[in-house]
Coordinates of C-alpha atoms and ligand atoms in Angstrom, one line a residue:
M769 CA -64.4 28.2 -31.7
S770 CA -61.3 28.0 -33.9
G771 CA -63.5 27.9 -37.0
K772 CA -65.1 31.2 -36.1
F773 CA -61.9 32.8 -35.3
S774 CA -60.3 31.7 -38.5
R775 CA -63.2 32.9 -40.5
K776 CA -63.2 36.3 -38.8
L777 CA -59.5 36.7 -39.4
T778 CA -59.7 35.8 -43.1
L779 CA -62.7 38.1 -43.6
T780 CA -60.8 41.0 -41.9
F781 CA -57.8 40.3 -44.3
V782 CA -60.0 40.4 -47.4
V783 CA -62.0 43.4 -46.3
L784 CA -58.8 45.3 -45.6
T785 CA -57.3 44.4 -48.9
V786 CA -60.4 45.3 -50.9
A787 CA -60.7 48.6 -49.0
A788 CA -57.0 49.4 -49.7
I789 CA -57.5 48.6 -53.4
L790 CA -60.6 50.8 -53.6
L791 CA -58.8 53.7 -51.9
T792 CA -55.8 53.4 -54.2
G793 CA -58.1 53.4 -57.2
L794 CA -59.9 56.4 -56.0
A795 CA -56.7 58.3 -55.3
A796 CA -55.3 57.3 -58.7
N797 CA -58.4 58.5 -60.5
V798 CA -58.3 61.9 -58.7
I799 CA -54.7 62.4 -59.4
L800 CA -55.0 61.4 -63.1
N801 CA -57.9 63.8 -63.7
W802 CA -56.1 66.6 -62.1
N803 CA -53.0 66.0 -64.2
F804 CA -55.0 65.7 -67.4
R805 CA -56.8 69.0 -66.7
R806 CA -53.5 70.7 -66.1
Y807 CA -52.0 69.3 -69.3
L808 CA -55.0 70.3 -71.3
R809 CA -54.9 73.8 -70.0
S810 CA -51.3 74.3 -70.8
T811 CA -51.6 73.0 -74.3
Q812 CA -54.7 75.1 -74.9
E813 CA -52.9 78.2 -73.7
A814 CA -49.9 77.5 -76.0
Q815 CA -52.3 77.1 -78.9
N816 CA -54.1 80.4 -78.0
K817 CA -50.8 82.2 -78.0
R818 CA -50.1 81.0 -81.5
I819 CA -53.6 82.0 -82.7
I820 CA -53.2 85.5 -81.2
E821 CA -49.8 85.9 -82.8
T822 CA -51.2 84.9 -86.2
L823 CA -54.2 87.3 -85.9
E824 CA -51.9 90.2 -84.8
E825 CA -49.6 89.5 -87.7
L826 CA -52.5 89.5 -90.2
Y827 CA -53.9 92.8 -88.8
R828 CA -50.4 94.4 -88.8
D829 CA -49.7 93.4 -92.4
A830 CA -53.1 94.6 -93.8
T831 CA -53.9 97.2 -91.1
S832 CA -57.6 96.3 -91.5
W833 CA -60.1 93.9 -90.0
Q834 CA -60.8 92.6 -93.5
A835 CA -57.8 90.2 -93.5
V836 CA -58.6 89.2 -90.0
R837 CA -62.2 88.5 -90.9
H838 CA -61.1 86.3 -93.9
S839 CA -58.5 84.3 -92.0
T840 CA -60.4 83.7 -88.7
W841 CA -62.5 81.0 -90.3
Y842 CA -59.4 79.2 -91.6
V843 CA -57.5 79.5 -88.3
G844 CA -60.5 78.3 -86.4
T845 CA -61.0 75.3 -88.6
T846 CA -57.4 74.2 -88.4
T847 CA -57.1 74.6 -84.7
G848 CA -60.6 73.3 -83.8
T849 CA -61.6 76.5 -82.0
Q850 CA -64.2 79.1 -82.2
I851 CA -62.5 82.5 -82.6
Q852 CA -64.5 85.6 -82.0
V853 CA -62.9 89.0 -82.7
F854 CA -64.4 92.2 -81.3
D855 CA -63.3 95.8 -81.9
L856 CA -62.7 98.3 -79.2
H857 CA -66.5 99.1 -79.1
G858 CA -67.3 95.5 -78.5
Q859 CA -68.7 95.0 -82.0
L860 CA -68.3 91.5 -83.3
I861 CA -65.9 91.7 -86.2
A862 CA -65.5 88.0 -87.0
D863 CA -66.7 84.6 -85.8
S864 CA -65.0 81.5 -87.1
L865 CA -67.9 79.2 -86.2
T866 CA -70.4 80.9 -88.5
G867 CA -67.8 80.6 -91.2
M868 CA -67.2 77.0 -90.5
M869 CA -70.8 76.1 -90.4
Q870 CA -71.3 77.4 -93.8
G871 CA -68.4 75.2 -95.0
M872 CA -68.1 71.5 -95.8
H873 CA -67.9 70.5 -92.2
G874 CA -70.7 72.7 -91.0
M875 CA -72.7 69.9 -89.4
R876 CA -69.7 68.5 -87.6
W877 CA -68.7 71.9 -86.2
R878 CA -72.3 72.6 -85.2
R879 CA -72.2 69.4 -83.1
A880 CA -68.8 70.3 -81.8
G881 CA -70.2 73.7 -80.9
E882 CA -72.6 72.1 -78.5
Q883 CA -69.7 70.6 -76.6
R884 CA -68.0 73.8 -75.7
G885 CA -64.8 73.5 -73.7
N886 CA -62.8 76.3 -72.1
T887 CA -63.2 79.9 -73.3
Y888 CA -60.2 82.3 -73.0
E889 CA -60.3 86.1 -73.6
Y890 CA -57.3 88.0 -74.9
S891 CA -56.5 91.6 -76.0
L892 CA -55.4 92.1 -79.6
L893 CA -52.4 94.4 -79.5
I894 CA -50.6 96.0 -82.4
N895 CA -47.4 97.8 -81.5
G896 CA -48.4 97.8 -77.9
Q897 CA -51.8 99.4 -78.8
Q898 CA -55.0 97.5 -78.1
V899 CA -57.1 97.3 -81.3
G900 CA -59.7 94.8 -80.1
T901 CA -60.4 91.6 -78.1
V902 CA -60.4 88.0 -79.0
E903 CA -62.4 85.2 -77.5
I904 CA -61.1 81.7 -78.1
T905 CA -63.2 78.7 -77.3
H906 CA -61.8 75.2 -77.7
L907 CA -64.4 73.0 -79.3
E908 CA -64.6 69.4 -78.5
Q909 CA -61.2 69.5 -76.9
E910 CA -62.5 68.6 -73.5
G911 CA -64.2 65.7 -75.1
L912 CA -61.2 64.8 -77.2
F913 CA -58.9 64.7 -74.2
D914 CA -61.6 63.0 -72.1
R915 CA -61.6 60.2 -74.6
E916 CA -57.9 59.7 -74.2
A917 CA -58.2 60.2 -70.5
L918 CA -61.0 57.7 -70.4
L919 CA -59.0 55.2 -72.3
F920 CA -56.1 55.7 -69.9
R921 CA -58.4 55.6 -66.9
N922 CA -60.0 52.4 -68.2
T923 CA -56.6 50.8 -68.6
V924 CA -55.7 51.8 -65.1
A925 CA -59.1 50.5 -63.8
Q926 CA -58.6 47.2 -65.6
A927 CA -55.1 46.8 -64.1
M928 CA -56.6 47.6 -60.8
A929 CA -59.4 45.1 -61.2
V930 CA -56.8 42.4 -62.0
A931 CA -54.6 43.5 -59.1
A932 CA -57.7 43.5 -56.8
L933 CA -58.6 40.0 -57.9
V934 CA -55.1 38.7 -57.4
L935 CA -54.7 40.5 -54.1
T936 CA -58.0 39.3 -52.8
V937 CA -57.1 35.7 -53.5
A938 CA -53.7 36.4 -51.9
A939 CA -55.4 37.9 -48.8
L940 CA -57.7 34.9 -48.6
L941 CA -54.8 32.5 -48.7
A942 CA -52.7 34.6 -46.3
G943 CA -55.6 35.0 -43.9
K944 CA -56.3 31.3 -44.0
L945 CA -52.7 30.4 -43.5
L946 CA -52.2 32.8 -40.6
S947 CA -55.4 32.0 -38.9
E948 CA -54.6 28.3 -39.2
K949 CA -51.3 28.9 -37.6
L950 CA -52.9 30.9 -34.9
T951 CA -55.8 28.6 -34.3
V952 CA -53.6 25.5 -34.3
G953 CA -51.5 27.1 -31.5
L954 CA -54.7 28.2 -29.6
A955 CA -56.3 24.8 -30.1
R956 CA -53.2 23.1 -28.6
M957 CA -53.3 25.5 -25.7
S958 CA -57.0 25.1 -25.0
E959 CA -56.6 21.3 -25.1
A960 CA -53.7 21.5 -22.6
A961 CA -55.7 23.8 -20.4
R962 CA -58.6 21.3 -20.5
R963 CA -56.3 18.5 -19.5
L964 CA -54.8 20.5 -16.7
G965 CA -58.3 21.4 -15.6
R966 CA -59.2 17.7 -15.4
G967 CA -56.2 17.2 -13.2
D968 CA -53.7 15.9 -15.7
L969 CA -50.8 18.0 -14.6
S970 CA -48.4 16.4 -17.1
A971 CA -50.1 18.2 -20.0
R972 CA -47.8 20.6 -21.9
V973 CA -48.0 22.7 -25.0
E974 CA -45.5 22.3 -27.8
V975 CA -43.6 25.6 -28.1
A976 CA -42.3 26.7 -31.5
G977 CA -40.9 30.1 -32.5
D978 CA -40.7 33.1 -30.2
D979 CA -43.9 35.1 -30.9
E980 CA -46.5 36.0 -28.3
L981 CA -48.3 32.7 -28.7
A982 CA -45.0 30.9 -28.0
V983 CA -44.5 33.1 -25.0
L984 CA -48.0 32.3 -23.8
A985 CA -47.4 28.6 -24.4
G986 CA -44.1 28.8 -22.5
S987 CA -45.8 30.5 -19.5
M988 CA -48.5 27.9 -19.6
N989 CA -46.0 25.1 -19.5
E990 CA -44.2 26.8 -16.6
M991 CA -47.4 27.2 -14.7
A992 CA -48.2 23.5 -15.3
A993 CA -44.7 22.5 -14.2
R994 CA -45.1 24.5 -11.0
L995 CA -48.5 23.0 -10.4
Q996 CA -47.0 19.5 -10.9
E997 CA -44.1 20.3 -8.6
Q998 CA -46.4 21.7 -5.9
N999 CA -48.6 18.7 -6.3
S1000 CA -45.7 16.2 -5.9
L1001 CA -44.3 18.2 -3.0
R1002 CA -47.7 18.2 -1.3
K1003 CA -47.9 14.4 -1.8
K1004 CA -44.4 13.9 -0.5
L1005 CA -45.1 16.1 2.4
T1006 CA -48.3 14.2 3.3
G1007 CA -46.3 11.0 3.1
D1008 CA -43.4 12.3 5.1
I1009 CA -45.7 13.7 7.8
S1010 CA -47.6 10.5 8.2
H1011 CA -44.4 8.5 8.3
E1012 CA -42.9 10.8 11.0
L1013 CA -46.1 10.5 13.0
R1014 CA -46.4 6.8 12.7
T1015 CA -42.9 6.0 14.1
P1016 CA -43.3 7.5 17.6
L1017 CA -47.0 6.5 17.6
T1018 CA -46.1 2.8 17.0
T1019 CA -43.5 3.0 19.7
V1020 CA -46.0 4.4 22.2
Q1021 CA -48.6 1.8 21.1
S1022 CA -46.3 -1.1 21.5
Y1023 CA -45.1 0.1 24.9
L1024 CA -48.7 0.5 26.1
E1025 CA -49.7 -3.0 24.7
A1026 CA -46.7 -4.5 26.5
F1027 CA -47.8 -2.9 29.7
R1028 CA -51.3 -4.1 29.3
D1029 CA -50.3 -7.6 28.5
G1030 CA -47.9 -7.6 31.4
V1031 CA -45.0 -8.4 29.0
M1032 CA -43.1 -5.3 30.2
P1033 CA -43.3 -3.6 33.6
A1034 CA -44.6 0.0 33.6
D1035 CA -41.6 1.1 35.6
E1036 CA -40.0 4.5 35.6
K1037 CA -37.5 3.7 32.9
N1038 CA -40.1 2.4 30.5
L1039 CA -42.5 5.2 31.2
A1040 CA -39.7 7.7 30.5
A1041 CA -39.2 6.0 27.1
V1042 CA -43.0 6.4 26.3
L1043 CA -42.9 10.0 27.5
E1044 CA -39.9 10.7 25.3
E1045 CA -41.8 9.5 22.3
T1046 CA -44.8 11.7 23.1
H1047 CA -42.3 14.6 23.4
R1048 CA -41.1 13.7 19.9
L1049 CA -44.6 13.8 18.7
G1050 CA -45.1 17.2 20.3
N1051 CA -42.0 18.6 18.8
L1052 CA -43.0 17.3 15.3
V1053 CA -46.4 19.0 15.6
S1054 CA -44.9 22.3 16.8
D1055 CA -42.3 22.2 13.9
L1056 CA -45.1 21.6 11.4
Q1057 CA -47.1 24.4 12.9
E1058 CA -44.2 26.7 12.5
L1059 CA -43.8 25.7 8.9
A1060 CA -47.4 26.3 8.3
V1061 CA -47.1 29.8 9.9
V1062 CA -44.1 30.7 7.8
D1063 CA -45.9 29.6 4.6
H1064 CA -48.7 32.0 5.3
R1065 CA -46.9 34.9 6.9
K1066 CA -44.8 37.7 5.6
P1067 CA -42.4 39.4 8.0
A1068 CA -44.9 41.5 9.8
K1069 CA -43.0 43.3 12.5
T1070 CA -39.7 44.2 10.8
V1071 CA -37.6 46.5 12.8
I1072 CA -34.0 47.7 12.6
V1073 CA -32.0 45.0 14.4
N1074 CA -28.5 45.5 15.7
L1075 CA -27.0 42.1 14.9
N1076 CA -24.0 42.6 17.2
E1077 CA -26.3 42.8 20.2
F1078 CA -29.1 40.5 19.0
V1079 CA -27.0 37.5 17.8
M1080 CA -24.8 37.6 20.9
K1081 CA -27.9 37.7 23.2
E1082 CA -29.6 34.8 21.4
A1083 CA -26.3 32.7 21.2
E1084 CA -25.8 33.1 24.9
R1085 CA -28.9 31.0 25.6
F1086 CA -26.9 28.0 24.2
R1087 CA -23.8 28.4 26.3
A1088 CA -25.1 26.1 29.1
G1089 CA -26.0 23.4 26.6
M1090 CA -22.6 23.7 24.8
E1091 CA -20.8 23.4 28.1
R1092 CA -22.9 20.4 29.1
S1093 CA -21.8 18.7 25.9
Q1094 CA -18.2 19.9 26.5
I1095 CA -18.1 22.0 23.3
V1096 CA -16.0 25.1 23.2
F1097 CA -18.3 27.9 22.3
H1098 CA -17.2 31.3 20.8
C1099 CA -19.3 34.3 20.1
R1100 CA -17.8 37.2 18.2
P1101 CA -19.5 40.5 17.3
A1102 CA -18.4 42.4 14.2
R1103 CA -16.1 45.5 14.6
E1104 CA -18.4 47.5 12.3
D1105 CA -22.0 48.4 12.9
A1106 CA -24.2 45.5 11.6
R1107 CA -27.8 46.7 11.3
I1108 CA -30.4 44.9 9.3
R1109 CA -34.2 45.1 8.9
A1110 CA -35.8 41.9 10.3
D1111 CA -38.5 40.4 12.4
E1112 CA -36.9 39.7 15.8
E1113 CA -39.0 36.6 16.5
M1114 CA -38.1 35.1 13.2
L1115 CA -34.5 36.0 13.4
A1116 CA -34.3 34.4 16.9
K1117 CA -35.8 31.2 15.5
V1118 CA -33.1 31.2 12.7
I1119 CA -30.2 31.6 15.1
G1120 CA -31.8 29.0 17.5
N1121 CA -32.2 26.3 14.8
L1122 CA -28.7 26.8 13.4
L1123 CA -27.2 26.6 16.9
S1124 CA -29.2 23.6 18.0
N1125 CA -28.1 21.8 14.9
A1126 CA -24.4 22.7 15.6
L1127 CA -25.0 21.4 19.1
K1128 CA -26.7 18.2 17.8
Y1129 CA -24.1 17.4 15.2
T1130 CA -20.9 18.3 17.1
P1131 CA -19.4 15.7 19.4
G1132 CA -18.0 16.5 22.8
G1133 CA -14.6 18.2 22.6
G1134 CA -15.6 20.0 19.5
E1135 CA -16.0 23.7 18.8
V1136 CA -18.9 26.0 17.8
A1137 CA -18.4 29.6 16.8
V1138 CA -21.0 32.3 16.1
E1139 CA -19.6 35.4 14.3
V1140 CA -21.3 38.6 13.2
F1141 CA -20.0 40.3 10.1
A1142 CA -20.7 43.5 8.1
D1143 CA -19.2 44.5 4.8
G1144 CA -20.1 47.3 2.5
K1145 CA -23.6 46.1 1.5
Q1146 CA -24.3 43.0 3.6
A1147 CA -24.5 42.1 7.2
G1148 CA -25.2 38.8 8.9
F1149 CA -23.7 36.0 10.9
T1150 CA -22.0 32.6 10.5
V1151 CA -22.5 29.5 12.7
R1152 CA -19.5 27.3 12.4
D1153 CA -18.9 23.9 14.0
S1154 CA -16.2 21.3 14.0
G1155 CA -18.9 18.5 13.9
I1156 CA -19.7 15.6 11.6
G1157 CA -20.3 17.7 8.5
V1158 CA -22.5 16.9 5.6
A1159 CA -21.5 14.7 2.6
R1160 CA -21.3 16.5 -0.7
E1161 CA -24.2 14.5 -2.2
H1162 CA -26.6 15.6 0.6
L1163 CA -25.5 19.2 0.7
P1164 CA -27.9 20.5 -2.0
Y1165 CA -30.9 19.0 -0.3
I1166 CA -30.5 19.8 3.4
F1167 CA -32.8 22.8 3.2
E1168 CA -35.6 20.7 1.9
R1169 CA -38.5 19.8 4.2
F1170 CA -38.0 16.4 5.9
Y1171 CA -34.6 15.9 4.3
R1172 CA -32.0 14.3 6.6
A1173 CA -28.5 13.4 5.6
D1174 CA -28.5 10.5 8.1
P1175 CA -32.1 9.7 9.2
S1176 CA -31.2 7.2 11.9
R1177 CA -28.7 9.6 13.4
S1178 CA -30.9 12.6 13.3
R1179 CA -33.8 10.6 14.7
A1180 CA -31.6 9.7 17.6
T1181 CA -31.0 13.5 18.1
G1182 CA -34.7 14.2 17.7
G1183 CA -34.7 15.9 14.3
F1184 CA -37.4 15.7 11.6
G1185 CA -35.6 17.5 8.8
I1186 CA -37.7 20.6 9.3
G1187 CA -35.2 22.9 11.1
L1188 CA -33.2 24.0 8.1
A1189 CA -36.3 24.3 5.8
L1190 CA -37.7 26.7 8.4
V1191 CA -34.4 28.6 8.5
Q1192 CA -34.4 29.1 4.8
E1193 CA -38.1 30.1 4.6
L1194 CA -37.7 32.6 7.4
V1195 CA -34.5 34.1 6.0
R1196 CA -36.0 34.4 2.6
S1197 CA -39.1 36.0 3.8
M1198 CA -37.0 38.7 5.5
G1199 CA -35.1 39.3 2.2
G1200 CA -31.9 37.5 3.1
V1201 CA -30.1 34.4 1.9
V1202 CA -28.7 31.4 3.8
S1203 CA -25.8 29.2 2.4
V1204 CA -23.8 26.3 3.7
Q1205 CA -20.3 25.0 3.3
S1206 CA -19.4 21.6 4.8
E1207 CA -16.9 18.8 4.8
P1208 CA -17.7 15.4 6.3
G1209 CA -15.7 14.9 9.5
K1210 CA -14.4 18.4 9.6
G1211 CA -17.5 20.5 10.2
S1212 CA -19.9 22.9 8.7
E1213 CA -20.5 26.6 8.3
F1214 CA -23.9 28.2 7.8
R1215 CA -23.9 31.8 6.6
V1216 CA -26.9 34.0 6.8
E1217 CA -26.8 37.5 5.2
F1218 CA -29.2 40.4 4.8
P1219 CA -28.9 43.8 3.1
L1220 CA -27.1 46.2 5.4
V1221 CA -29.1 49.1 6.8
P1222 CA -26.8 52.1 6.9
Ligands
ADP158 P1 -32.9 17.9 11.6 O1 -34.1 18.2 12.4 O2 -32.9 16.5 11.1 O3 -31.6 18.3 12.2 P2 -32.6 20.0 9.8 O4 -33.5 20.5 8.7 O5 -32.2 21.0 10.8 O6 -33.2 18.7 10.3 O7 -31.3 19.5 9.1 C1 -31.4 18.7 7.9 C2 -30.2 17.8 7.8 O8 -29.0 18.5 7.6 C3 -29.9 17.1 9.2 O9 -30.7 15.9 9.2 C4 -28.4 16.8 9.1 O10 -28.2 15.7 8.3 C5 -27.9 18.0 8.3 N1 -27.3 19.0 9.2 C6 -27.9 20.2 9.6 N2 -27.1 20.9 10.3 C7 -25.9 20.2 10.4 C8 -24.7 20.5 11.0 N3 -24.4 21.6 11.7 N4 -23.7 19.5 10.9 C9 -23.9 18.4 10.2 N5 -25.1 18.1 9.6 C10 -26.1 19.0 9.7

């Protein structure tokens, strides 16, 4: 493929160069001819002027045609023209050519006469009075100048031919170099694409320079990197899910085997433990379902939401739980209007997840506060707690799926590390951002903000 492309490119280069040379040659020829003709005309006219002046002088001095008749031949011979003088009645008085042809160079002038050039006609004036007309024909002059012009044109043509040869070779080389550069890049890309297609997601293209090919290679690398990232995420997710499923399942299995073998009594306490594990399984499945839904859904039913009312109403659902855990719970609306555009179901889920985390990770006697805010352009809410906080090294990852800062602890509280991932996905899909600030032992603050609707 690259061979064909390279050949086509080189051929285009050569064709273009040859066409350019031919066009330049043609234009040069036309302009040269035009200029030569102009030059010829102007020199002929200057010569004619001198001839007429001589004839007028001769007539004036002798006041007869006799002198003119005698001198016409001489003037014609020396100037290489045929001069024909007519009187006022149109009668031919003198013709230099007939005179010339009788002379020594008769044959030469007869031949010259066959190649007639431009003929000019003038009035012969003596003291402002017309006494006759003169026709001057330049013999061989066209040919004479053509010979010079031809010589010049030939020189130009030769120079052009040399230039054409040099340029064609240059075009061939340039075309080859350029096409090689292009095809090498293309070949690398198609090789990488082939490897990617075969499933080798580590394939990358070497990027050099900043031309369109380099941009294309860059985009291709980016695409490959994303594919690789998605692929490893998918693998990790599958691993995480199976791990999360196995733990409660193993527990249930071992309880049931113990009941069957009579090692453990199937009493109320043990059955409650089995039931709890099945609840965990149920929770995991529903969390996964929600993640799957978020992955495939855009905020469908966005409406204008008054955060002051909505957040307060959703937060109130947690009051009983907070009180049961002996946590002081504050809810503060903003003083300003805080309206945003959101999907109410999604927004309720965001508030619910953040508050259930605050409840989970704040020991009794602690404090949880929900506050709505609105500044010039943004509106949102914060969920602050005085709980266990998140260590700095875990903070950048807590929004990732299945990430838990302290797996044993969060398992004890029934978490799978999906809650915050869901929060982030939901907030993002509604055009907002979620951020966190936390200090271990002191507490955390989650901040969710959206563009304010005026
Ligand atoms: P989980 O179901 O484990 O709570 P999340 O995605 O909701 O999963 O949270 C991820 C991790 O972030 C948790 O395991 C926990 O370590 C940490 N985390 C979340 N919220 C808080 C909080 N309010 N205080 C302290 N740690 C938190």
